[in-house]
JSON list of C-alpha atoms in Angstrom, two decimals:
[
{"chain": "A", "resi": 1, "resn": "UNK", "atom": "CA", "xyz": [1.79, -8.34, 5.97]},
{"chain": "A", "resi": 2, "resn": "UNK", "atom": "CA", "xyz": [1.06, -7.72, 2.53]},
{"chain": "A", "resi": 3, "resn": "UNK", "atom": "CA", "xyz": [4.18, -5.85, 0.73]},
{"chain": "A", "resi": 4, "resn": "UNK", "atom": "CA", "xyz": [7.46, -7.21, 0.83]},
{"chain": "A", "resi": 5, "resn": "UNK", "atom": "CA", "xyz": [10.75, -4.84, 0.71]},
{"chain": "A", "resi": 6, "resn": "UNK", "atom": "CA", "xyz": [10.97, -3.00, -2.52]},
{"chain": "A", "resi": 7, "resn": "UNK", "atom": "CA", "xyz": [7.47, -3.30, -3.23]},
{"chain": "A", "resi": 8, "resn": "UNK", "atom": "CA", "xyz": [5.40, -0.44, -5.16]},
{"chain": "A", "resi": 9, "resn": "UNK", "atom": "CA", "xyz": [2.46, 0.24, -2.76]},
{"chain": "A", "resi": 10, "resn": "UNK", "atom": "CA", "xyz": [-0.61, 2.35, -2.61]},
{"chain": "A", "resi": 11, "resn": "UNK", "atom": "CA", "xyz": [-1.49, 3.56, 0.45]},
{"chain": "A", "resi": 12, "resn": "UNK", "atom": "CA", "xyz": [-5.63, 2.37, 0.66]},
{"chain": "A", "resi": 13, "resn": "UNK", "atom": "CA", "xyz": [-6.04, 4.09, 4.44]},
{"chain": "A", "resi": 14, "resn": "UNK", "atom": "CA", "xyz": [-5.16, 7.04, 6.30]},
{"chain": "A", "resi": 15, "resn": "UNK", "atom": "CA", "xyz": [-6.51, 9.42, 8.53]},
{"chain": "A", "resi": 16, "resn": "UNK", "atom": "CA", "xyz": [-4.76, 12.44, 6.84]},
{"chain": "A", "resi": 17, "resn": "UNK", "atom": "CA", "xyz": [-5.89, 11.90, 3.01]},
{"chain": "A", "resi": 18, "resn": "UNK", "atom": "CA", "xyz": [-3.05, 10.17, 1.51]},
{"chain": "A", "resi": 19, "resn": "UNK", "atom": "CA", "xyz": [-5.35, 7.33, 0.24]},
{"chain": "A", "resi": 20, "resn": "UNK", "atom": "CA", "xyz": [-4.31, 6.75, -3.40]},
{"chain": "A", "resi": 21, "resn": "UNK", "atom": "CA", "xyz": [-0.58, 7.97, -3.09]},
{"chain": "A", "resi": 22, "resn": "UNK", "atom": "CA", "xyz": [2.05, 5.40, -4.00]},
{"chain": "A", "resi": 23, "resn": "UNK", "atom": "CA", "xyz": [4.86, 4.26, -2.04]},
{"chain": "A", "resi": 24, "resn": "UNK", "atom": "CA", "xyz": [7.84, 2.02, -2.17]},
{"chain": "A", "resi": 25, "resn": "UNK", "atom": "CA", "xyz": [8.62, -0.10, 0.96]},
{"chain": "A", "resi": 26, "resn": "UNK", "atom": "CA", "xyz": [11.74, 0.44, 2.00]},
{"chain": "A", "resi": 27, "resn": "UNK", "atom": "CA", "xyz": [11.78, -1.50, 5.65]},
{"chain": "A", "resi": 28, "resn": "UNK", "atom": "CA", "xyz": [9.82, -3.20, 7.74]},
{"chain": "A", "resi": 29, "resn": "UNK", "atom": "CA", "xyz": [9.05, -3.11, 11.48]},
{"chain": "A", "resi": 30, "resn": "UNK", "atom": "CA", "xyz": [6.91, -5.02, 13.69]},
{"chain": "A", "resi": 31, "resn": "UNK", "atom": "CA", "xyz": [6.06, -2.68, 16.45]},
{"chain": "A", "resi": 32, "resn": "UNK", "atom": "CA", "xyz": [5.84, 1.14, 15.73]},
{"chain": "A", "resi": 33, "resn": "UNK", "atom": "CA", "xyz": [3.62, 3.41, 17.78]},
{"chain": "A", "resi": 34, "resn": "UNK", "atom": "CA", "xyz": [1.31, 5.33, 16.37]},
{"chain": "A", "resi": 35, "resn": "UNK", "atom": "CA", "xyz": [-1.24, 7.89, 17.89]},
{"chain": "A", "resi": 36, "resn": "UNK", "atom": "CA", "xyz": [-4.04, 4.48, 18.14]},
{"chain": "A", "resi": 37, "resn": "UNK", "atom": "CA", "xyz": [-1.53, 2.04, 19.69]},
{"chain": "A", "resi": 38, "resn": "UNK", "atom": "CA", "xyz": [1.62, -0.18, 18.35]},
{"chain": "A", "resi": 39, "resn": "UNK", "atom": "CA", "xyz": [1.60, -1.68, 14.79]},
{"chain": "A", "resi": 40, "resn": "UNK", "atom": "CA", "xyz": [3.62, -3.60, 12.08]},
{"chain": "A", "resi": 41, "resn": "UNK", "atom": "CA", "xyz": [4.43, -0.91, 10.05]},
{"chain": "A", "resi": 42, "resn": "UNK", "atom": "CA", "xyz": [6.59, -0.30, 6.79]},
{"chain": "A", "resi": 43, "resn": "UNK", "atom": "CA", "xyz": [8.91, 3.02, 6.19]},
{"chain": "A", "resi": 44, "resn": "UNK", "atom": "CA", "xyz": [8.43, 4.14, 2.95]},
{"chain": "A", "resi": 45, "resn": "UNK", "atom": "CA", "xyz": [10.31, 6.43, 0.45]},
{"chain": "A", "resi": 46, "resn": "UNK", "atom": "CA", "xyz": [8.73, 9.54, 1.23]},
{"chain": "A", "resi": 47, "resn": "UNK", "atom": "CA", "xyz": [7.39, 11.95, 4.15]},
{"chain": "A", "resi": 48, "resn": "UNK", "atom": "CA", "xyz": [3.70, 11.97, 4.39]},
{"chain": "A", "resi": 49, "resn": "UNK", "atom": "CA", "xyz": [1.35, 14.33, 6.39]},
{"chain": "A", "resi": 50, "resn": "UNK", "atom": "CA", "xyz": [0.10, 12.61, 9.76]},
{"chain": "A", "resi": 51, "resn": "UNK", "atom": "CA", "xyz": [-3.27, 13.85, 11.26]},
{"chain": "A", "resi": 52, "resn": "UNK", "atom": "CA", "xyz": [-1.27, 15.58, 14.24]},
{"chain": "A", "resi": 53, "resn": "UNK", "atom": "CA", "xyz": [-0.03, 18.30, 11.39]},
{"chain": "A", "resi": 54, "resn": "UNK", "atom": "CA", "xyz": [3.67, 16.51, 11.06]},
{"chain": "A", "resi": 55, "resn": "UNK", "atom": "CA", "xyz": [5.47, 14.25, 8.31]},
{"chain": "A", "resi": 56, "resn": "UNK", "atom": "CA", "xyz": [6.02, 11.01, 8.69]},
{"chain": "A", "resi": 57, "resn": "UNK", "atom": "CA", "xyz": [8.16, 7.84, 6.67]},
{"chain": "A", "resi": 58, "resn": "UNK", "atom": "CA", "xyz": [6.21, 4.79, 8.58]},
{"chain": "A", "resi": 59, "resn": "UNK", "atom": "CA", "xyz": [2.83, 3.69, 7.59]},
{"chain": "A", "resi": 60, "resn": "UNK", "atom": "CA", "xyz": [0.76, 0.36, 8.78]},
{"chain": "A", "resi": 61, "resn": "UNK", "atom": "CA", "xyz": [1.40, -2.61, 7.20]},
{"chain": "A", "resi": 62, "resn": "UNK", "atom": "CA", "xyz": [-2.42, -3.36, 6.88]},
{"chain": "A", "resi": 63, "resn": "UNK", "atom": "CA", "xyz": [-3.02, -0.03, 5.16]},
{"chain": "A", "resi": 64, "resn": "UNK", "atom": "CA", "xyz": [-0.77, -0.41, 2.14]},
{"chain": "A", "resi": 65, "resn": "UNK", "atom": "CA", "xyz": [-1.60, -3.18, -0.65]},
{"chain": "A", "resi": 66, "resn": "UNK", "atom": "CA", "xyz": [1.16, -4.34, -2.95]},
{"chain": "A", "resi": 67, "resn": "UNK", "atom": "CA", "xyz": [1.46, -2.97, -6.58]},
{"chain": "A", "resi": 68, "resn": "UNK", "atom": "CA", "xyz": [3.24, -6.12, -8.48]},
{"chain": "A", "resi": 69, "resn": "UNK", "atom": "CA", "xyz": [3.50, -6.92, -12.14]},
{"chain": "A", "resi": 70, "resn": "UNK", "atom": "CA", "xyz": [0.34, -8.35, -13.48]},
{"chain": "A", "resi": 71, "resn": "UNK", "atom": "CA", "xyz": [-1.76, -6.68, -11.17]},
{"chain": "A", "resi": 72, "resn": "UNK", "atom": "CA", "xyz": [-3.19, -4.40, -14.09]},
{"chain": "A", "resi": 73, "resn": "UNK", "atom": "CA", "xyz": [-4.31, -7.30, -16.31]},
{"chain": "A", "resi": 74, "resn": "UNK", "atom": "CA", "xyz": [-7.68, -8.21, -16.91]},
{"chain": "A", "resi": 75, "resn": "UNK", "atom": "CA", "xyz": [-8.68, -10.96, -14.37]},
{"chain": "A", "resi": 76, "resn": "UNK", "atom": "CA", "xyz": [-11.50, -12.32, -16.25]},
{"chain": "A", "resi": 77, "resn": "UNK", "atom": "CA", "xyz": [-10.58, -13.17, -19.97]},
{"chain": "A", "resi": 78, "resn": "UNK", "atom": "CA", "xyz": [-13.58, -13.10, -21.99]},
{"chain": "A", "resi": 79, "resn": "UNK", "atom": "CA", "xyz": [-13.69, -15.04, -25.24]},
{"chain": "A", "resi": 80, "resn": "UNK", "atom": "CA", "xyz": [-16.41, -14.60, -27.90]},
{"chain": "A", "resi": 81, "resn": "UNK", "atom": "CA", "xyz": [-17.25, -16.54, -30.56]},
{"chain": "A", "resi": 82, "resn": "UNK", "atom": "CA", "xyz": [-19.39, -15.54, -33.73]},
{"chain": "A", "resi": 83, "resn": "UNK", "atom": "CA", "xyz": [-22.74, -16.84, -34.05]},
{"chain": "A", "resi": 84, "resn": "UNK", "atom": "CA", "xyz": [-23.79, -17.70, -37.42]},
{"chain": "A", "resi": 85, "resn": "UNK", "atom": "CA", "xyz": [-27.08, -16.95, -38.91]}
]
């Protein structure tokens, strides 16, 4: 389980193109069913299109990743120095 509750998320898998959409994690359950079998899952703060044509709040724990402050800052700080001729 990646997010915790209250989390920002974007969703980075789904069979019905909502890759890239972002979420906010609202609760979390352990086992809800799904067309491919039973999954921890989060319910989020909106309804989403499902590949079966309806809308849906829950979506799989393993295909959201967290959006948390400091997670847009560079990761590799560079520092240059001058060379002198």
């Amino acid at each position: 389980m990646n997010c915790k509750k209250g989390d920002l998320a974007i969703i980075v898998k789904s069979m019905a193109g909502n890759e890239g959409k972002i979420v906010t994690c609202l609760e979390f359950d352990p086992a809800v069913l799904f067309v491919g079998g039973i999954f921890p899952a989060w319910r989020v703060d909106r309804l989403l299109p499902t590949d079966q044509g309806r809308l849906d709040s829950w979506v799989p724990a393993a295909w959201l990743r967290p959006i948390r402050p400091g997670d847009m800052e560079d990761e590799t700080p560079t520092v240059r120095e001058l060379e002198t001729a």
